[in-house]
PDB file of C-alpha atoms in Angstrom:
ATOM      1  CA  UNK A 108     290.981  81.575  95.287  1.00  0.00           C
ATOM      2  CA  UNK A 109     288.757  83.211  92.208  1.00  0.00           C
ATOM      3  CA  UNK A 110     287.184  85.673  94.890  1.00  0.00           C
ATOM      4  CA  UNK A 111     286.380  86.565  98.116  1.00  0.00           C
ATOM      5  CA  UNK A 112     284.875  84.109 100.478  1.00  0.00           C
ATOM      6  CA  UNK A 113     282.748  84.610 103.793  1.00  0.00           C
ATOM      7  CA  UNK A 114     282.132  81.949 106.141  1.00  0.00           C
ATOM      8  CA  UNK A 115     279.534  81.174 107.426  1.00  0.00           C
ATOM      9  CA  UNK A 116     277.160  82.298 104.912  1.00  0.00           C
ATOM     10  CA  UNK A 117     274.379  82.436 107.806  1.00  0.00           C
ATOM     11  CA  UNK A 118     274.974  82.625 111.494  1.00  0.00           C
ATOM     12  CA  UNK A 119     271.758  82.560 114.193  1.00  0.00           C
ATOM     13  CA  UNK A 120     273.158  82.985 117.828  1.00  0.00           C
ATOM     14  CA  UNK A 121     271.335  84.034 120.786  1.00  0.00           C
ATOM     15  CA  UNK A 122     271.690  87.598 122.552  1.00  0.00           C
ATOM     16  CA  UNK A 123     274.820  87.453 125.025  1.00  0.00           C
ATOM     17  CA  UNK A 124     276.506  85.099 122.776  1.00  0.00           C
ATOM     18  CA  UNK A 125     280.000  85.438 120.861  1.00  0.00           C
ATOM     19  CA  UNK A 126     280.529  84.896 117.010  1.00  0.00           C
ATOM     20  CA  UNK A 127     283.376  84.800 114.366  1.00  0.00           C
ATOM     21  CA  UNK A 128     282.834  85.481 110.905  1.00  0.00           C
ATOM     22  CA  UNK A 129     285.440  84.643 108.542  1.00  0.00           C
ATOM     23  CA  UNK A 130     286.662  86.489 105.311  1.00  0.00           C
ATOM     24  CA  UNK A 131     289.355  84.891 103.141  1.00  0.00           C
ATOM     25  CA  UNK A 132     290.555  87.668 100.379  1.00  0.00           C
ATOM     26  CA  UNK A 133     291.563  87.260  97.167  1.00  0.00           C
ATOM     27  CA  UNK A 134     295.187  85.640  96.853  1.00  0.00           C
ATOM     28  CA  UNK A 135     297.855  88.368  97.189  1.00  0.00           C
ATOM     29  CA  UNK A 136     295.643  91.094  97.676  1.00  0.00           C
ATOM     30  CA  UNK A 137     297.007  93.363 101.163  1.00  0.00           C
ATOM     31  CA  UNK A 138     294.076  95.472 101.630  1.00  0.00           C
ATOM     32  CA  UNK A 139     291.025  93.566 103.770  1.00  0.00           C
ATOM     33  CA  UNK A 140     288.016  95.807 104.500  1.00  0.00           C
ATOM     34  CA  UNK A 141     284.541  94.495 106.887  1.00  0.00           C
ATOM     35  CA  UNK A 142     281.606  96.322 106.296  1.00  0.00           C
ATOM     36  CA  UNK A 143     278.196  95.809 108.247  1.00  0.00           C
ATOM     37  CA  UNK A 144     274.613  96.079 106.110  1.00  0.00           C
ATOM     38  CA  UNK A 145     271.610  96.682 108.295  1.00  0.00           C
ATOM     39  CA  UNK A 146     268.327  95.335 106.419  1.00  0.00           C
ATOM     40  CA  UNK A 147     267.091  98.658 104.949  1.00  0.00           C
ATOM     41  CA  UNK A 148     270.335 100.482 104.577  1.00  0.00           C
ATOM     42  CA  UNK A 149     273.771 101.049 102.760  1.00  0.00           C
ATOM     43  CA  UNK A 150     276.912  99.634 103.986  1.00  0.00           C
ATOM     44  CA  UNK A 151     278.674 101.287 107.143  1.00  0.00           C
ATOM     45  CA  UNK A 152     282.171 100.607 107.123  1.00  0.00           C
ATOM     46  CA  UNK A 153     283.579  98.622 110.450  1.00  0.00           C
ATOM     47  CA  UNK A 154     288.083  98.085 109.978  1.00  0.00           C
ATOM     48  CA  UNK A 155     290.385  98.195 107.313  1.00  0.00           C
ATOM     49  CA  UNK A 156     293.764  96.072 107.023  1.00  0.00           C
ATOM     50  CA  UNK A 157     296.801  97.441 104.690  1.00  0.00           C
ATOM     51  CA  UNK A 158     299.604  95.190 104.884  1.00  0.00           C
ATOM     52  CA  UNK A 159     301.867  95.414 108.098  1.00  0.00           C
ATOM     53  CA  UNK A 160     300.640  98.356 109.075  1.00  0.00           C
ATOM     54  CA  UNK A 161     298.065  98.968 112.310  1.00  0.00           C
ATOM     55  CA  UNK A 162     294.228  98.566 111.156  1.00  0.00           C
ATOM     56  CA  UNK A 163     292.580 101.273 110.285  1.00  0.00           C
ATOM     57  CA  UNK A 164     289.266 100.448 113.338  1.00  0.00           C
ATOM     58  CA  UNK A 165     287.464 103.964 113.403  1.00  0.00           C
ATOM     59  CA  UNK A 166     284.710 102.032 112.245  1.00  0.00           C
ATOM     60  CA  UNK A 167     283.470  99.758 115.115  1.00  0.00           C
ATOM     61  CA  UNK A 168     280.945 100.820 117.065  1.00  0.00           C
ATOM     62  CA  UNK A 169     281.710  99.346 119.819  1.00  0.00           C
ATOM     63  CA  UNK A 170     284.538  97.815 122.305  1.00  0.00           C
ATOM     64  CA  UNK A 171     282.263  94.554 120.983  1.00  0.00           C
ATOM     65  CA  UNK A 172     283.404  94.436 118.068  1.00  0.00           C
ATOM     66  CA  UNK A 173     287.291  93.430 116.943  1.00  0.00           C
ATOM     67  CA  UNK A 174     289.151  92.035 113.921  1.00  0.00           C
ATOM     68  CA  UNK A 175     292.130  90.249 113.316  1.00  0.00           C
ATOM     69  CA  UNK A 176     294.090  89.361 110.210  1.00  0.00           C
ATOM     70  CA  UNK A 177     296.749  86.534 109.753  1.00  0.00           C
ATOM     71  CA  UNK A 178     299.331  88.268 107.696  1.00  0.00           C
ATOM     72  CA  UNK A 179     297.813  88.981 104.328  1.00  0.00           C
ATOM     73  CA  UNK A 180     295.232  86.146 104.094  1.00  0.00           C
ATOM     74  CA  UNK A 181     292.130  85.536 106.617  1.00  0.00           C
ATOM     75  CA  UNK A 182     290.762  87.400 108.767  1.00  0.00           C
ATOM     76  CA  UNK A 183     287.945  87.291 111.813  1.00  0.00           C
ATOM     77  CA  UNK A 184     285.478  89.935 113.104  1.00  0.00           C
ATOM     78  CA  UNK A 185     284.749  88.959 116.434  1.00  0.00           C
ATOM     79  CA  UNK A 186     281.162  90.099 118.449  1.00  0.00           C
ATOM     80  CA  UNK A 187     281.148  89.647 121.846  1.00  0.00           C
ATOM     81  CA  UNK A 188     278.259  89.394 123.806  1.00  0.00           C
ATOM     82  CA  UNK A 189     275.934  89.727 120.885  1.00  0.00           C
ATOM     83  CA  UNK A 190     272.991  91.912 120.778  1.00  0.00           C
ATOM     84  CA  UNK A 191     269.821  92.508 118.521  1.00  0.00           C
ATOM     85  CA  UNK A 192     271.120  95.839 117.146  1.00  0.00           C
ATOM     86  CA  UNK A 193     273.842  93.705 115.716  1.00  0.00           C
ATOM     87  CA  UNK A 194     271.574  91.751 113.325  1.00  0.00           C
ATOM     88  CA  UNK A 195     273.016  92.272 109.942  1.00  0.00           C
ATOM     89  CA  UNK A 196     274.468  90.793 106.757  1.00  0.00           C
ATOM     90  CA  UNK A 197     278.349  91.533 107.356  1.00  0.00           C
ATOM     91  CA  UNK A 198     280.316  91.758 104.267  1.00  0.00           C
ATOM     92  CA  UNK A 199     284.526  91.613 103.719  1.00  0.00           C
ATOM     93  CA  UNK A 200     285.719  92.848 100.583  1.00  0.00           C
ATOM     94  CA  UNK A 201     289.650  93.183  99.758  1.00  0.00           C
ATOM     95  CA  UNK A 202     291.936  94.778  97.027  1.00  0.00           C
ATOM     96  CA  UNK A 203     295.255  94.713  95.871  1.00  0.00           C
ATOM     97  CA  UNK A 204     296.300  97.983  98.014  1.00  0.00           C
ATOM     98  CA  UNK A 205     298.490  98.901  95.403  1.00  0.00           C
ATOM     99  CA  UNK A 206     299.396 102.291  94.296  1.00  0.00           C
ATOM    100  CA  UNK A 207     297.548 103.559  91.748  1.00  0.00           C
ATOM    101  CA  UNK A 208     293.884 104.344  92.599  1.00  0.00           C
ATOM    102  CA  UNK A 209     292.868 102.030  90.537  1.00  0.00           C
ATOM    103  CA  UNK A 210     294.358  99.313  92.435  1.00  0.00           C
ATOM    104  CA  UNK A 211     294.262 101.043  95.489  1.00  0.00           C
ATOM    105  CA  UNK A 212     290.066 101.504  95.563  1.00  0.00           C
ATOM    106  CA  UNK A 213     288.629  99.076  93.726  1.00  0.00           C
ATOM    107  CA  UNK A 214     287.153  96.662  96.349  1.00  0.00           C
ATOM    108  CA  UNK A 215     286.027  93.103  95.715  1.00  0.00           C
ATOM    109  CA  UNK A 216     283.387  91.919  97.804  1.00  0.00           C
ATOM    110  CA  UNK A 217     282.231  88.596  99.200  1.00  0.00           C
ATOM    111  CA  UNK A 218     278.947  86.917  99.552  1.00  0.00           C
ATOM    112  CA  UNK A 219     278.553  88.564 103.242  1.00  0.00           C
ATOM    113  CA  UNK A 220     277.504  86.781 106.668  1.00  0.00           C
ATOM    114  CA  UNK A 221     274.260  87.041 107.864  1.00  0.00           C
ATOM    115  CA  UNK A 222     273.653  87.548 111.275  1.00  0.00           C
ATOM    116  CA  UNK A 223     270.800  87.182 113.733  1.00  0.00           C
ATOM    117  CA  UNK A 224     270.530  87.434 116.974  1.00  0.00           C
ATOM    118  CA  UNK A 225     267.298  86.111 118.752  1.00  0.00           C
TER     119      UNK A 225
ATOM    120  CA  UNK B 148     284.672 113.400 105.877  1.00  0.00           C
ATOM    121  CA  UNK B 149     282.196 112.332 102.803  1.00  0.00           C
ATOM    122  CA  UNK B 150     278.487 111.564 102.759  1.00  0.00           C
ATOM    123  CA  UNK B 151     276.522 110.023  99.972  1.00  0.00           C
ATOM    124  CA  UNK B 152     272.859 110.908  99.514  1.00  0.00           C
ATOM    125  CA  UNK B 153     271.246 108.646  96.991  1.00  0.00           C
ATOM    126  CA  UNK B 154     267.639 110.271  97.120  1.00  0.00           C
ATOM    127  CA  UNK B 155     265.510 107.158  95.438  1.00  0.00           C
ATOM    128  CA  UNK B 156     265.088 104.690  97.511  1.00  0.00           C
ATOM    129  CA  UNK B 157     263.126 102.598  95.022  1.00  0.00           C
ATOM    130  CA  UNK B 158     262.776 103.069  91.116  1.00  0.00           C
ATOM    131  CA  UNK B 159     260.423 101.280  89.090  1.00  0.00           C
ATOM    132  CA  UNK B 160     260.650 101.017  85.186  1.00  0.00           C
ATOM    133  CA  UNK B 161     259.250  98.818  82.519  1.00  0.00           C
ATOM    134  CA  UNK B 162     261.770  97.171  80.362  1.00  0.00           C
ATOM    135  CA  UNK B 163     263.081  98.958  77.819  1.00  0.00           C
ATOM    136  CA  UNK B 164     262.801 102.461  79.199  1.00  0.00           C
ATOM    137  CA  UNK B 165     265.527 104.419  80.308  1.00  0.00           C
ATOM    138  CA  UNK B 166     266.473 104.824  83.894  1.00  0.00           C
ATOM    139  CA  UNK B 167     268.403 107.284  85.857  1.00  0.00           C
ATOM    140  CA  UNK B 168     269.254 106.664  89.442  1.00  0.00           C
ATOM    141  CA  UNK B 169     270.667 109.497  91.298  1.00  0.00           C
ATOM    142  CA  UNK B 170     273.561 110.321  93.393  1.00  0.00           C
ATOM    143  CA  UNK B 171     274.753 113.064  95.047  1.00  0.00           C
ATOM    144  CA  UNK B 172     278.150 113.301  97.469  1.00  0.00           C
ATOM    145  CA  UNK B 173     280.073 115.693  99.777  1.00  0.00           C
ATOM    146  CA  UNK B 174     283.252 115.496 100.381  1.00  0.00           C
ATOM    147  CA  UNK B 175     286.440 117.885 101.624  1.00  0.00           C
ATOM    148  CA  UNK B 176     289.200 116.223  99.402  1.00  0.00           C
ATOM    149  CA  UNK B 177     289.148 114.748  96.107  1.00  0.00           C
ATOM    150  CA  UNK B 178     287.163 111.784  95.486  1.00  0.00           C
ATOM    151  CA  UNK B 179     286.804 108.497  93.548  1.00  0.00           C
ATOM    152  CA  UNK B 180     283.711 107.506  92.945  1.00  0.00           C
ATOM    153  CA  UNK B 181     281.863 104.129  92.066  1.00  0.00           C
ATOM    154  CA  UNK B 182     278.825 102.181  91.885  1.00  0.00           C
ATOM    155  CA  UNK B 183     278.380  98.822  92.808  1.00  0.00           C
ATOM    156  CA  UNK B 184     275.399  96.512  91.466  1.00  0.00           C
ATOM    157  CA  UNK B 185     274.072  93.642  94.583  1.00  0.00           C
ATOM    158  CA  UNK B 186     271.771  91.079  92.802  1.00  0.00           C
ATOM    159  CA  UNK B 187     269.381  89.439  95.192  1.00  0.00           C
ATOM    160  CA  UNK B 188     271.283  87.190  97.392  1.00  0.00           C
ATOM    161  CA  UNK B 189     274.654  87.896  96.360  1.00  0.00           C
ATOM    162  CA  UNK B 190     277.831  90.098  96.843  1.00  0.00           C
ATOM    163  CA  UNK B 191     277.960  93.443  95.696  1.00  0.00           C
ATOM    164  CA  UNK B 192     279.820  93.777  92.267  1.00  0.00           C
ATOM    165  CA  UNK B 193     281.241  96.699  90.919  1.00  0.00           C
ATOM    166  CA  UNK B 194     279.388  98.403  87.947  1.00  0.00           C
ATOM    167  CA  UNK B 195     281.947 101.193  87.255  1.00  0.00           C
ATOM    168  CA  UNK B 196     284.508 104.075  88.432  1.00  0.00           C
ATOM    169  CA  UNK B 197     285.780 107.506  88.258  1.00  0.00           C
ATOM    170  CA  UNK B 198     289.153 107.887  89.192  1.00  0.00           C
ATOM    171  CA  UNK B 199     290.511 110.872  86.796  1.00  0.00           C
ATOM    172  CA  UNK B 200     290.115 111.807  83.183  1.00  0.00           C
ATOM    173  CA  UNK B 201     287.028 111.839  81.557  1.00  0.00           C
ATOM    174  CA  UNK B 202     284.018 112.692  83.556  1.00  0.00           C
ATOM    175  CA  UNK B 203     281.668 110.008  81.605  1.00  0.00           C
ATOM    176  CA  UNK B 204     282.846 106.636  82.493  1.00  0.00           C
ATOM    177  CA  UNK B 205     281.072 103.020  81.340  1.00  0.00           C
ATOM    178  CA  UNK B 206     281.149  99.883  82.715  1.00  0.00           C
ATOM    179  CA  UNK B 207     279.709  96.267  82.296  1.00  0.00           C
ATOM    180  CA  UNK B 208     275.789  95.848  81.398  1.00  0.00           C
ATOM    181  CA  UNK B 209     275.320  98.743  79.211  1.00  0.00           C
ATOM    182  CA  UNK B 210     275.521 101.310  82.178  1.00  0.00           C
ATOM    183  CA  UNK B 211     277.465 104.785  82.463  1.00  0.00           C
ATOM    184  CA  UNK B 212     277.926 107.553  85.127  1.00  0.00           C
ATOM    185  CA  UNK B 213     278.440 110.981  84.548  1.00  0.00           C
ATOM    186  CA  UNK B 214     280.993 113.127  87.357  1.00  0.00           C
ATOM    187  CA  UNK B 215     279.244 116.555  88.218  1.00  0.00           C
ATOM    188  CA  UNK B 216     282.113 118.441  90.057  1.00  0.00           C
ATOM    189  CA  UNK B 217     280.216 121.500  90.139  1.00  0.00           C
ATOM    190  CA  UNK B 218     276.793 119.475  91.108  1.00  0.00           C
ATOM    191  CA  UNK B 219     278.837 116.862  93.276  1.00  0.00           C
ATOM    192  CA  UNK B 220     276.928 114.268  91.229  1.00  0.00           C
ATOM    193  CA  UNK B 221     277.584 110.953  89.884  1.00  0.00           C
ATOM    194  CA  UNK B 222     274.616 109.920  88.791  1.00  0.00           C
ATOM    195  CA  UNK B 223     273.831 106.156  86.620  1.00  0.00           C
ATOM    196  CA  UNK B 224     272.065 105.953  83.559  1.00  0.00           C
ATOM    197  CA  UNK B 225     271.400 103.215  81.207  1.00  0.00           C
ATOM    198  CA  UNK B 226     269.403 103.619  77.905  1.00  0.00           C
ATOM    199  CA  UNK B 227     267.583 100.543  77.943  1.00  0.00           C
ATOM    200  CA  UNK B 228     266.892  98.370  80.844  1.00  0.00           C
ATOM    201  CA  UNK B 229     266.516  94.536  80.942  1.00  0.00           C
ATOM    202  CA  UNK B 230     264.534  92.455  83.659  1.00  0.00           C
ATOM    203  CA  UNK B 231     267.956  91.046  84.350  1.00  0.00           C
ATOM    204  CA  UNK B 232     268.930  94.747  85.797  1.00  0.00           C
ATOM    205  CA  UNK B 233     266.160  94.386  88.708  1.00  0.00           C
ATOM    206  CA  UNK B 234     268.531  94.580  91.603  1.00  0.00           C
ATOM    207  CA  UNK B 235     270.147  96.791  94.482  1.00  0.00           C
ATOM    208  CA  UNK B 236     272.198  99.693  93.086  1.00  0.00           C
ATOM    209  CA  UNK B 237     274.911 101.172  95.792  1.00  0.00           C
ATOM    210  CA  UNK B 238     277.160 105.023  94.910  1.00  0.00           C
ATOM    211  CA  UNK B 239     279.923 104.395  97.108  1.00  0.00           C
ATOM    212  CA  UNK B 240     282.759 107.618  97.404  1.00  0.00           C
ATOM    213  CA  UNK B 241     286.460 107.019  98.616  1.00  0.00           C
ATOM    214  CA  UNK B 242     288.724 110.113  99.626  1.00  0.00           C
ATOM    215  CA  UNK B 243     292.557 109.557 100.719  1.00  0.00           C
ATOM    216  CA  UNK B 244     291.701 106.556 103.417  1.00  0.00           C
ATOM    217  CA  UNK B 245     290.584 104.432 100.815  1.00  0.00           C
ATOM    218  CA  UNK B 246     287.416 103.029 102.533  1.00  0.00           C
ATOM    219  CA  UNK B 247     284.414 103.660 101.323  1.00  0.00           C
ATOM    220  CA  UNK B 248     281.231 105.501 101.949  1.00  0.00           C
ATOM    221  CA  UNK B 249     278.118 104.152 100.239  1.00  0.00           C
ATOM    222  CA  UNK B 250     274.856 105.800 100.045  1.00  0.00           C
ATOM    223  CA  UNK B 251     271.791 103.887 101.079  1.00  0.00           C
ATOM    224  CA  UNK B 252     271.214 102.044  97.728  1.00  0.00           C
ATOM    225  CA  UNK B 253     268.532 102.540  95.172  1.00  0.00           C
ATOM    226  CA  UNK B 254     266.111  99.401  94.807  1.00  0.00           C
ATOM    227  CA  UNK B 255     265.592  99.042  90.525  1.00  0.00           C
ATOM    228  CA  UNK B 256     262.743  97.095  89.980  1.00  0.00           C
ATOM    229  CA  UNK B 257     262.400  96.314  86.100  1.00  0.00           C
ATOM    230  CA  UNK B 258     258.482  95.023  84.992  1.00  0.00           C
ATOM    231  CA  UNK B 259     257.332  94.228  81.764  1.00  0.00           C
TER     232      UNK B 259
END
């Protein structure tokens, strides 16, 4: 597609709950980043997907949280057992993970999910 | 590790005026650093980068960054603001892991 798309674009749940949020990337790009935006503050990185190799998760604050990516397309961030804390607008963003830094760092973003849990 | 420290949390300015919104990192390794624009209710976009070379970069809308090795300082400056330019600013920093640190964001609030 023309960019990076998020799905839902808003997600209510109730505490104790599970969600999925989706992220499809940009066609062909490897490199799949989630970040998490708390109302108020700058982005805090979550996981990272390169390619074939193993995800990059020093980011999740909890045992929660997880993320899984089909290959090089979509991708899921999974909260389990929701709780307030985790009220945020959760964005994906993906590049071409090539190897120059230009390719290699310059993210594209998508809309974001927001998320709240009541 | 890197930090970001983006000291403004809001910045007002009248159209027309110049603005400067500040940045400031730490890091161990060598950096790349960027700023991303978010517009209310949208994805953040990237404004411009500084990967190597020249330490004044430009990007898109008129604004440009100046790299501060000695200040570890990236701060963005445009000349002239437009009401369009109200918006969320966000200095993000990337080291060898590629992911990025952002500051906190600097709200820009452009008034007549």
């Amino acid at each position: 597609g023309a960019g990076v798309s998020q799905s839902p674009s808003n997600k209510v749940t109730e505490k104790g709950k599970d969600v999925e949020l989706r992220c499809d990337p940009i066609s062909g790009h490897t490199a799949l980043y989630w970040y998490r935006q708390r109302l108020g503050q700058g982005l805090e990185f979550l996981i990272y997907f390169q390619g074939n190799s193993a995800p990059d998760k020093s980011g999740l604050p909890s045992d929660r949280f997880s993320a899984e990516r089909t290959g090089e397309s979509v991708s899921t961030l999974t909260i389990q057992r929701t709780q307030q804390e985790d009220s945020a607008v959760y964005l994906c963003a993906s590049s071409s993970g090539g190897s120059t830094p230009s390719t290699t760092y310059e993210q594209y973003f998508g809309p974001g999910t927001r998320l709240t849990v009541t | 590790a890197q930090s970001v420290t983006q000291l403004d949390s809001q910045v007002p300015v009248f159209e027309e005026a110049p603005v400067e919104l500040r940045c400031n990192y730490s890091s161990s390794v060598s950096v790349y650093l960027f700023w991303y624009v978010q517009y209310p209710n949208q994805g953040l976009q990237l404004l411009l980068k500084y990967l190597s070379g020249s330490t004044l970069v430009k990007g898109i809308n008129g604004f440009e960054a100046e790299f501060n090795k000695s200040q570890t300082s990236f701060h963005l400056r445009k000349p002239s603001v437009h009401i369009s330019d109200t918006a969320e600013y966000f200095c993000a920093v990337s080291g060898t892991a590629s992911k990025l640190t952002f500051g906190t964001g600097t709200r820009l609030q452009v008034t007549l």
